[in-house]
Coordinates of C-alpha atoms in Angstrom, one line a residue:
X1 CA -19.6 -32.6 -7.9
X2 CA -22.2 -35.4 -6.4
X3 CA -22.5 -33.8 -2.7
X4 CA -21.8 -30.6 -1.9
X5 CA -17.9 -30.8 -0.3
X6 CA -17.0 -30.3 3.4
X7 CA -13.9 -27.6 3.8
X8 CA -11.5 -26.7 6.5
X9 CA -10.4 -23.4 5.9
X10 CA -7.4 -22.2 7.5
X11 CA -6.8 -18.7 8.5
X12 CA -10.9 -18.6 8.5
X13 CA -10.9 -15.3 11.0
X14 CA -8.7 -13.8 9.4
X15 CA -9.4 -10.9 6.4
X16 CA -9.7 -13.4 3.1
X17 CA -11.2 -16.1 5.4
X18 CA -14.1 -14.1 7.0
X19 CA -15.3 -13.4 3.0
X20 CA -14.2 -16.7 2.1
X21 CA -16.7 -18.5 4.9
X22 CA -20.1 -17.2 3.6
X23 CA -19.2 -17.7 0.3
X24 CA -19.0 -21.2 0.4
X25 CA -21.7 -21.6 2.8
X26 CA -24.0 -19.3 0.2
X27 CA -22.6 -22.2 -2.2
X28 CA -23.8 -25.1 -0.1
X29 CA -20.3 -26.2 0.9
X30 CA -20.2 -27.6 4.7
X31 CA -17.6 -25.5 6.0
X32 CA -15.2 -26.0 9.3
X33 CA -12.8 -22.8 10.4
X34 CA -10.0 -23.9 11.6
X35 CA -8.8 -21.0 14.2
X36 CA -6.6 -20.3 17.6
X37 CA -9.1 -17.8 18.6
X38 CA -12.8 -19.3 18.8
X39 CA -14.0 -15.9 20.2
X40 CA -13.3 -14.6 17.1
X41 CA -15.7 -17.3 15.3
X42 CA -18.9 -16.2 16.7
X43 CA -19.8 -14.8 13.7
X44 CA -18.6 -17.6 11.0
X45 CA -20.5 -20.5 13.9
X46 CA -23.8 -17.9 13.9
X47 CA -23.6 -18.5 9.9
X48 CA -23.2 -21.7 10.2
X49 CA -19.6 -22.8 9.6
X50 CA -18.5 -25.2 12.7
X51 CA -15.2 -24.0 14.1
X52 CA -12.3 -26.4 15.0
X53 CA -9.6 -24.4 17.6
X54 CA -6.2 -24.9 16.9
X55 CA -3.2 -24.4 15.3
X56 CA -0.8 -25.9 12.5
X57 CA 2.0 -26.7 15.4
X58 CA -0.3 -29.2 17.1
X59 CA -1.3 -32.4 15.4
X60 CA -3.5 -34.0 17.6
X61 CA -6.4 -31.0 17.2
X62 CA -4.9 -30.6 13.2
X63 CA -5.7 -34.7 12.6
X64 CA -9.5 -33.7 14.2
X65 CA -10.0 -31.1 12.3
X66 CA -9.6 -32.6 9.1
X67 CA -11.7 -35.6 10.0
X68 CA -14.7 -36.1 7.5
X69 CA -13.5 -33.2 5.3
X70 CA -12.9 -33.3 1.4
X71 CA -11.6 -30.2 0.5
X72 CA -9.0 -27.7 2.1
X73 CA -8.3 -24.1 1.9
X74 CA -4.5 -23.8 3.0
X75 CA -3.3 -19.8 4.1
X76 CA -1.7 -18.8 7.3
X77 CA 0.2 -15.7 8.4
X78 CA 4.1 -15.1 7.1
X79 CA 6.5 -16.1 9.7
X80 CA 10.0 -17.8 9.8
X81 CA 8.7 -21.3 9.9
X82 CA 5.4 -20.7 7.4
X83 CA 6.9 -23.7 4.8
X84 CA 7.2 -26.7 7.8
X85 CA 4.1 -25.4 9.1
X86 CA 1.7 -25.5 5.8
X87 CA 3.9 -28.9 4.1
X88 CA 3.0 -30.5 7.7
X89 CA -0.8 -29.5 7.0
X90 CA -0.5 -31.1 3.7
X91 CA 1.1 -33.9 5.1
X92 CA -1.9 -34.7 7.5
X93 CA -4.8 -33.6 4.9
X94 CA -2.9 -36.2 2.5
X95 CA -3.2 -38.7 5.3
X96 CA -6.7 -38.0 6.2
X97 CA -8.0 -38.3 2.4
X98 CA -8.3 -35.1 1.4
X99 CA -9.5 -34.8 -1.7
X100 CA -8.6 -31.2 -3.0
X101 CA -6.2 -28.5 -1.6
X102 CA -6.6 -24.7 -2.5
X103 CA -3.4 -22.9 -1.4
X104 CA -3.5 -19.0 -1.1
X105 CA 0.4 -18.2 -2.3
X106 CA 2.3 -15.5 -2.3
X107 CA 2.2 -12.4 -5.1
X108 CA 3.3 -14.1 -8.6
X109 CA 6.7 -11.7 -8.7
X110 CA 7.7 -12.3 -4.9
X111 CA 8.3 -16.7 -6.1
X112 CA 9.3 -16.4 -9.9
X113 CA 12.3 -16.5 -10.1
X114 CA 13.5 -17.7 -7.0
X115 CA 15.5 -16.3 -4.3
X116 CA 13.8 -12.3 -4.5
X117 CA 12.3 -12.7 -1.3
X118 CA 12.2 -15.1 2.1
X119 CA 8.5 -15.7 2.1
X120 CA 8.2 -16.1 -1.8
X121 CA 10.9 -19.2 -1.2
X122 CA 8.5 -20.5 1.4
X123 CA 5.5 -20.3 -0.6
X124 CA 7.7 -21.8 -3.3
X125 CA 8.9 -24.8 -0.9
X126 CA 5.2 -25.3 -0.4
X127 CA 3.5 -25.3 -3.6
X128 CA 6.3 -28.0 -4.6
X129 CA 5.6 -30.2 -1.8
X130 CA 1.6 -29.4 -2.7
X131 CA 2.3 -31.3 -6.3
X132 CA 4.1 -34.1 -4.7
X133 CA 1.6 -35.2 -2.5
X134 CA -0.8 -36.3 -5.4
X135 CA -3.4 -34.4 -4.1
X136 CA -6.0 -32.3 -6.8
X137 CA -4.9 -28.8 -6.0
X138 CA -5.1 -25.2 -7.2
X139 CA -2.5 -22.4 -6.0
X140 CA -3.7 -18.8 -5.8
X141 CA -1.3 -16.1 -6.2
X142 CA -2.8 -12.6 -5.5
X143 CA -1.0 -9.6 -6.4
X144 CA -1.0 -6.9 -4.1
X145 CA -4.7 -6.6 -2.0
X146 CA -6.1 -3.0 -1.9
X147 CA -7.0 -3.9 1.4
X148 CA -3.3 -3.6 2.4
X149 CA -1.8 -1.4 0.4
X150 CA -4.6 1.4 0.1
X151 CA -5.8 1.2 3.5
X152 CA -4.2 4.0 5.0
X153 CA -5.5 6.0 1.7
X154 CA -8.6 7.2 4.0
X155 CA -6.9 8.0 7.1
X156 CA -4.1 9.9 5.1
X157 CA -6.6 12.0 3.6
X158 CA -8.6 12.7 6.8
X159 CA -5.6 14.2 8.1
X160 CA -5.0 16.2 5.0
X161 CA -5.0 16.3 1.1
X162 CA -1.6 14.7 0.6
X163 CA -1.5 11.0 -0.4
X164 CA 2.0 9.3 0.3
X165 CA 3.2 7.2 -2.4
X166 CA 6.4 4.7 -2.7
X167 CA 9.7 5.6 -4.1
X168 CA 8.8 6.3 -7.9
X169 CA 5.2 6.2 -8.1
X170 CA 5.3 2.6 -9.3
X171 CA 2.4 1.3 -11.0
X172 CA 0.8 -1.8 -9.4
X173 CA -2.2 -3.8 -10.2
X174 CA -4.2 -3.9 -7.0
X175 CA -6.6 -6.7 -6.4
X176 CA -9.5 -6.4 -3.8
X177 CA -10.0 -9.3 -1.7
X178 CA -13.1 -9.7 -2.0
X179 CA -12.0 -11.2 -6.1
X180 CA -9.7 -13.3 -4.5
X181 CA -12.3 -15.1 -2.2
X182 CA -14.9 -15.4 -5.6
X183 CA -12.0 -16.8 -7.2
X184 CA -11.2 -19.5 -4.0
X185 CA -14.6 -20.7 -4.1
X186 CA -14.3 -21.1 -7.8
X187 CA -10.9 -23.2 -7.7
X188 CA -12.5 -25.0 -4.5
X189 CA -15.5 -26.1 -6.4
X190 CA -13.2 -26.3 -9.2
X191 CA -13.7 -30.1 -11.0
X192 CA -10.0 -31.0 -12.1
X193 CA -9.1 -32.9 -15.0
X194 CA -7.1 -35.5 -13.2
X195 CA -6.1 -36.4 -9.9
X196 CA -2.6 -36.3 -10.6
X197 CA -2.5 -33.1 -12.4
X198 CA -0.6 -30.5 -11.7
X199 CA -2.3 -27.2 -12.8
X200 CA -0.3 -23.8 -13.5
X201 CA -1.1 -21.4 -10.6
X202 CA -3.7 -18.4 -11.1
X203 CA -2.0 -15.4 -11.2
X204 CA -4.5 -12.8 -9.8
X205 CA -4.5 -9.3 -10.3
X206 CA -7.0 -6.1 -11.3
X207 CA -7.7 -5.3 -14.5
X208 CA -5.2 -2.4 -14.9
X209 CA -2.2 -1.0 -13.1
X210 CA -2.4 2.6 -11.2
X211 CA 0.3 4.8 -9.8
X212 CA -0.2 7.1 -7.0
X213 CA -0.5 10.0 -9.2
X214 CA -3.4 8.4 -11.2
X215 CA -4.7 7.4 -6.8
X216 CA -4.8 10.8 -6.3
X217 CA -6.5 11.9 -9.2
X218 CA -9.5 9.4 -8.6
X219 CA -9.4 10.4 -5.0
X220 CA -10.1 14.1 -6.0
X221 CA -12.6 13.0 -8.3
X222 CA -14.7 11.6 -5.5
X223 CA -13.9 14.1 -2.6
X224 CA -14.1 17.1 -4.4
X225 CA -10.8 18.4 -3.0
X226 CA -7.1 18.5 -4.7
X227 CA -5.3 15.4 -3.4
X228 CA -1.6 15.4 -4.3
X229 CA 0.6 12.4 -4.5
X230 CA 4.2 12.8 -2.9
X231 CA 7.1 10.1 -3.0
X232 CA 8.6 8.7 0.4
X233 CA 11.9 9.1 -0.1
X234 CA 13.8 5.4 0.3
X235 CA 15.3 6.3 3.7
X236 CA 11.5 7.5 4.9
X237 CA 10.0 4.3 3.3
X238 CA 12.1 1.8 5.2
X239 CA 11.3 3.7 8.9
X240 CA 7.6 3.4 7.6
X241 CA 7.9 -0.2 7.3
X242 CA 10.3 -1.2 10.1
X243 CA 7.9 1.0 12.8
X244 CA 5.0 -1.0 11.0
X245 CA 5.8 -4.0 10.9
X246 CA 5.8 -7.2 14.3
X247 CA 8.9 -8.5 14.1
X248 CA 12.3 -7.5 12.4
X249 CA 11.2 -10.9 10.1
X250 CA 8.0 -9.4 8.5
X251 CA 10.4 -6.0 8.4
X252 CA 12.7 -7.2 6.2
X253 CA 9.9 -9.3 4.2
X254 CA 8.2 -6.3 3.7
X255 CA 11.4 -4.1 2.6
X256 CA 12.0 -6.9 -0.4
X257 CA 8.3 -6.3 -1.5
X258 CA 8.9 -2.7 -1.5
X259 CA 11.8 -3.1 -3.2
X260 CA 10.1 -5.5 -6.0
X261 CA 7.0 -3.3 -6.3
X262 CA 9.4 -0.1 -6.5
X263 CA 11.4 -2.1 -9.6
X264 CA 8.1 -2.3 -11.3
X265 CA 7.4 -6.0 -10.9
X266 CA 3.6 -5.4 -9.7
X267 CA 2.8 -4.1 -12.4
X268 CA 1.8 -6.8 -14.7
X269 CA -1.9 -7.9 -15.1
X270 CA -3.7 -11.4 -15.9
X271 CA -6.9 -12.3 -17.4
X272 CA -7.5 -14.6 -14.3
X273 CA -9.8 -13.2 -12.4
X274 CA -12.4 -12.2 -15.7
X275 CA -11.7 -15.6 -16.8
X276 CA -13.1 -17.5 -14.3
X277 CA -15.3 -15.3 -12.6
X278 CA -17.1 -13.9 -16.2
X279 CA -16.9 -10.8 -15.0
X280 CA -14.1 -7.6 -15.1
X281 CA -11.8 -7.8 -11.2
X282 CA -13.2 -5.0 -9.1
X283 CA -11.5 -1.3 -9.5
X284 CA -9.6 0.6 -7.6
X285 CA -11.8 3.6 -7.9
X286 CA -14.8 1.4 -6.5
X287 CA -12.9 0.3 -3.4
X288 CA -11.9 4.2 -3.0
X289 CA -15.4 4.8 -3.4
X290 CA -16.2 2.6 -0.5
X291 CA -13.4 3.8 2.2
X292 CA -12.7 7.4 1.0
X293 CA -16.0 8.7 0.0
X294 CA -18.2 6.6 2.4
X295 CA -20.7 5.1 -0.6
X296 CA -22.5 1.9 -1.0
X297 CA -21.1 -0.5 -3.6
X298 CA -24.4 -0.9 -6.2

C-alpha cells in the first residue's frame, strides 16, 4: 500500500468498533467513525480518529462521510431493515470511489445454508450485493464472541457457584473480539489480488470448542471454588432470551441462534484466525481469567 488508507468505520462506538479504532490508528490508517452518538466519540476524537455523526438512513451526512476515504469497515446493529440499510451504504461508498469494503457478517452457520435464520438472510442479501458492486472486499464472519455469550459468566458466579448453560451443554467455539478486530485490520490492510475478485469469506472462530461443563471446570480452576454447570431447560431458555432481548425482532433472532447453537452448529473451528494473524485465537480460559478472576492479560 503506497499511503497509509483513510477508513470510515461504521458502528465505531460500538464493542468491535471501539478496539477496532486504535488499531488502525496504531497502524497509521487515517481513520473517520461514523456514529449517531458524537458524545460517545470523545474517546476515539482524543485518539485521533475524526468522527462523522450520522446514520445509514440519511444520505446527505452518509455521502460526507465517505468523502476522501479509501477503505470501509461496514457493521451495524441487527434490525428488520439491516440488508437496505448496509446495500444502500455500499451503494454510496461505490459511488464515492471506495476502494475496499471490509463487512463484519454474521456467524458462518447462521447464512450457510440459507433460510436458518432472518438476520443470516440479511447478511446473505448483503455480502451478494458486496460482490456485485465490483468493489475489493473481504467478509468477516465471527462465530460466537465471548464477549456476548460468557458475559454474564462473572455476574452468575458472584451470585453463587452455579454456571447456567443452554439446553444440552453444546459445545461452541467462542471467539474474543479483540481477534476479530486483529483480523479486520488485517483484511483492511489486506492487498487483494484483483479488483474484481471475489474472495471466500473468513470464517472466524477460537481454536477449540468448550461446553459448559468444560466452562465450569476452568472457572473452578481459577476461583478456587466448585462451579457447577446446569442446563436451562428449553421453556426457561426462551423466557431468558425474550425478557433479554429489545424488540420481539431480536427475540426471535436470538431464539434461532439458540436453537442453531443447541443443534451443534457452533461448534466447528477454522484455522483463520492463526492463519492470518501468526499466532493461536485467544482462549477462553484467558478471557475467564480477565472477567472472573480479575487478572491482567501478560
Amino acid at each position: 500500500m503506497s499511503s497509509p488508507p483513510r477508513i470510515l468505520v461504521t458502528g465505531a462506538t460500538g464493542r468491535l468498533g471501539q478496539l477496532l479504532v486504535p488499531r488502525l490508528l496504531a497502524r497509521g490508517a487515517g481513520v473517520r467513525a461514523l456514529t449517531r452518538h458524537p458524545a460517545r466519540a470523545n474517546g476515539l476524537r482524543a485518539q485521533g480518529a475524526e468522527t462523522a455523526v450520522g446514520d445509514f438512513d440519511d444520505g446527505d451526512t452518509l455521502r460526507r462521510a465517505l468523502e476522501g476515504v479509501s477503505h470501509l469497515f461496514l457493521l451495524s446493529p441487527i434490525t428488520p431493515t439491516l440488508a437496505d440499510q448496509q446495500i444502500a451504504v455500499i451503494e454510496a461508498a461505490a459511488a464515492a470511489g471506495v476502494e475496499r469494503i471490509v463487512k463484519l457478517s454474521g456467524s458462518h452457520w447462521t447464512i450457510e445454508p440459507p433460510g436458518r435464520s432472518l438476520s443470516g438472510d440479511a447478511h446473505r442479501e448483503i455480502e451478494a450485493a458486496l460482490r456485485r458492486s465490483g468493489i475489493a472486499h473481504r467478509v468477516l464472519r465471527p462465530n460466537a464472541w465471548m464477549q456476548v455469550m460468557l458475559a454474564r459468566v462473572a455476574s452468575e458466579l458472584a451470585a453463587g457457584d452455579e454456571l447456567h448453560a443452554p439446553p444440552g451443554d453444546p459445545k461452541v467455539a467462542f471467539i474474543d473480539a479483540r481477534d476479530i478486530a486483529d483480523v479486520a485490520v488485517e483484511a483492511l490492510f489486506e492487498q487483494p489480488a484483483s479488483r474484481e475478485a471475489s474472495p471466500e469469506p473468513w470464517v472466524l472462530t477460537g481454536g477449540s470448542a468448550l461446553g459448559y461443563d468444560e466452562i465450569a471446570s476452568i472457572a473452578s480452576r481459577l476461583t478456587g471454588r466448585r462451579i457447577v454447570a446446569t442446563p436451562l431447560s428449553a421453556q426457561a431458555q426462551q423466557q431468558r432470551q425474550a425478557a433479554n432481548a429489545p424488540s420481539p425482532y431480536i427475540a426471535r433472532v436470538h431464539a434461532q441462534f439458540a436453537a442453531l447453537i443447541v443443534a451443534g452448529e457452533a461448534e466447528p473451528v477454522s484455522d483463520t484466525v492463526a492463519d492470518v494473524l501468526g499466532r493461536p485465537p485467544r482462549t477462553v480460559e484467558a478471557f475467564l481469567a480477565e472477567t472472573v478472576a480479575g487478572r491482567v492479560p501478560a
